[in-house]
Amino acid sequence: MAASAPLTEMQVRNAKRKDKAYKLYDGGGLYLHVLPTGSRIWRLKFRQFDGKENLLTFGPYPEITLQDAREKRLEARRLMLQGIDPAKYRDDAKRLTAERLRNTFEKIAREWYANKVPTWSDRTAKNMIVRLEADIFPSIGSRPITELKHREIIDTLRKIEERGATEIAKRLKAVCSQIFSYAIQCGLAERNLVADMRDVLKSRRASHFAAIDADELPTFLASLERNEARMFEPTRIAMRLMLLVFVRTSELIETPWSEIDLDKGEWIIPWQRMKRGKLTVNPDTTNHHVCLSRQAFTLLRELHAITGGSKYLFPNQRDPKKPISNNTLLVVLERMGYKGRMTGHGFRALAMSTIKERLGYRHEVVDRQLAHAPRDKVASAYDRAQFLAERRKMMQDWADYIDAQSRHAVVTGGRSTSA
């Protein structure tokens, strides 16, 4: 039996509906299925590799033209020559498309979030999801992650930046990068778009906190000793402790007595209270050993006799259930005449520079005492343990140095002299 001639465009266009469905064959298994409803559907009949007959549907005419249908037939033949079942290939393609559309940025972000939550504090976890839901999901959450463009992410981050939340924009940029990395590891994306965005957000010039230098220390100590700011005793002790232990202001004033072991002379700040422990992403879970000198320990015992019945070392006078305000020490420094010249953070800068330059300690040792994290997070806990003995000695040397400067201030009448 001779093969039927290929269809013409006119035959296809003029195919009318009948009471029963019928087929117009183009050859190679391709035919136009004309239904009683008038619909005209392109289909391809072929045999699978096991010999069973199967059917592919290409779509309706005229949306799928005769030429389109022939190209799809050719694609099916090419797949079969490669040993690929075109029906399975079609089903796999549909499944992948459906998965791609389901794998939105928000869906993957929430999976990433669920995996990370066990490693975060409650506060970090809450802040993270609130920020994502407020700033990221409304803009790009519904978009399939593989279809996102650089411009969409940049516009989302700049919208945050434009309202003045530059630090939040920077942090969320890092979060989005981690979400893309997670998607890549799960086989749901192939490229981390955010990793390329190094300069899309505005850079801020680094600012330095005001701090006196080592040569000004005797004058400062003399003023502190004379109590020119008319401080209450707990506040005076707070200022002395800032000098001796140079923790962050919030870490000092928010300290509960439960962290201080007066019997052992130890002060260990739980990681949840440390700056790096409060990070939204990958918080540092290392507790911080303050390393008390004899002088610092003596001050704590004096303070305990005054405020030991309260929860905090430095209870708020109006509400003893709360610690004193961050501004308390700034007000004292202003009264001492150091406004714009010294800050709470300035005690840390003073200690860092003086201990290295005048006492000769290595940067790494002072850095750990300041609770700065080493770049290698894996080595973080190890390094801190290794430096603990050296840090204890350093803190005692620092306290002795301050005492020597205080005596020098008495001899010179509190005038600053060159070291």
CSV table of N, CA, C and O in Angstrom, one decimal, residues 209-213 217 220 239 243 329-330 333-334 338-350:
chain,number,residue,atom,x,y,z
A,209,PHE,N,35.6,55.4,66.8
A,209,PHE,CA,35.1,56.0,68.1
A,209,PHE,C,36.1,56.8,68.7
A,209,PHE,O,37.3,56.5,68.7
A,210,ALA,N,35.7,58.0,69.3
A,210,ALA,CA,36.6,58.9,70.0
A,210,ALA,C,37.3,58.1,71.1
A,210,ALA,O,36.6,57.4,71.9
A,211,ALA,N,38.6,58.3,71.3
A,211,ALA,CA,39.3,57.6,72.3
A,211,ALA,C,40.6,58.4,72.6
A,211,ALA,O,41.3,59.0,71.7
A,212,ILE,N,40.9,58.6,73.9
A,212,ILE,CA,42.2,59.2,74.3
A,212,ILE,C,43.3,58.2,74.0
A,212,ILE,O,43.1,57.0,73.8
A,213,ASP,N,44.5,58.8,74.0
A,213,ASP,CA,45.7,57.9,73.8
A,213,ASP,C,46.4,57.6,75.1
A,213,ASP,O,46.0,58.2,76.2
A,217,LEU,N,46.3,59.2,79.5
A,217,LEU,CA,45.7,58.4,80.5
A,217,LEU,C,45.9,58.9,81.9
A,217,LEU,O,45.0,58.9,82.8
A,220,PHE,N,43.4,61.6,82.7
A,220,PHE,CA,42.1,61.0,82.8
A,220,PHE,C,41.9,60.3,84.1
A,220,PHE,O,40.9,60.5,84.8
A,239,MET,N,33.1,52.9,85.6
A,239,MET,CA,34.2,53.5,84.8
A,239,MET,C,35.5,52.8,85.0
A,239,MET,O,36.3,52.6,84.1
A,243,LEU,N,37.8,50.6,82.2
A,243,LEU,CA,39.3,50.7,81.9
A,243,LEU,C,40.0,49.3,82.1
A,243,LEU,O,40.8,49.0,81.3
A,329,LEU,N,27.3,56.3,81.1
A,329,LEU,CA,28.8,56.5,81.1
A,329,LEU,C,29.1,57.7,80.2
A,329,LEU,O,30.1,58.4,80.4
A,330,LEU,N,28.3,57.8,79.1
A,330,LEU,CA,28.6,59.0,78.2
A,330,LEU,C,28.4,60.3,78.9
A,330,LEU,O,29.1,61.3,78.7
A,333,LEU,N,31.4,60.9,81.1
A,333,LEU,CA,32.5,61.4,80.3
A,333,LEU,C,32.3,62.8,79.9
A,333,LEU,O,33.3,63.6,79.9
A,334,GLU,N,31.1,63.2,79.6
A,334,GLU,CA,30.8,64.6,79.3
A,334,GLU,C,31.1,65.5,80.5
A,334,GLU,O,31.7,66.6,80.3
A,338,TYR,N,35.2,65.2,78.6
A,338,TYR,CA,35.7,64.4,77.5
A,338,TYR,C,34.7,64.2,76.4
A,338,TYR,O,34.8,63.2,75.7
A,339,LYS,N,33.7,65.0,76.3
A,339,LYS,CA,32.7,64.9,75.3
A,339,LYS,C,33.4,65.1,73.9
A,339,LYS,O,34.2,66.0,73.7
A,340,GLY,N,33.2,64.1,73.0
A,340,GLY,CA,33.8,64.1,71.7
A,340,GLY,C,35.3,63.6,71.7
A,340,GLY,O,35.9,63.5,70.6
A,341,ARG,N,35.8,63.4,72.9
A,341,ARG,CA,37.2,62.9,73.0
A,341,ARG,C,37.3,61.5,73.5
A,341,ARG,O,38.3,60.8,73.3
A,342,MET,N,36.2,61.0,74.2
A,342,MET,CA,36.2,59.6,74.7
A,342,MET,C,34.8,59.1,74.7
A,342,MET,O,33.9,59.8,75.0
A,343,THR,N,34.7,57.8,74.4
A,343,THR,CA,33.4,57.1,74.4
A,343,THR,C,33.6,55.8,75.2
A,343,THR,O,34.7,55.4,75.5
A,344,GLY,N,32.5,55.1,75.3
A,344,GLY,CA,32.5,53.8,76.0
A,344,GLY,C,33.4,52.8,75.1
A,344,GLY,O,34.2,52.1,75.7
A,345,HIS,N,33.2,52.9,73.8
A,345,HIS,CA,34.1,52.1,73.0
A,345,HIS,C,35.5,52.5,73.0
A,345,HIS,O,36.4,51.7,72.6
A,346,GLY,N,35.7,53.8,73.3
A,346,GLY,CA,37.1,54.3,73.4
A,346,GLY,C,38.0,53.6,74.3
A,346,GLY,O,39.2,53.5,74.2
A,347,PHE,N,37.4,53.0,75.4
A,347,PHE,CA,38.2,52.2,76.4
A,347,PHE,C,38.8,51.0,75.7
A,347,PHE,O,39.9,50.6,76.0
A,348,ARG,N,38.1,50.4,74.8
A,348,ARG,CA,38.6,49.3,74.0
A,348,ARG,C,39.7,49.7,73.1
A,348,ARG,O,40.8,49.0,73.0
A,349,ALA,N,39.6,50.8,72.4
A,349,ALA,CA,40.6,51.3,71.5
A,349,ALA,C,41.9,51.7,72.3
A,349,ALA,O,43.0,51.4,71.9
A,350,LEU,N,41.7,52.3,73.4
A,350,LEU,CA,42.8,52.7,74.3
A,350,LEU,C,43.6,51.5,74.7
A,350,LEU,O,44.8,51.4,74.7
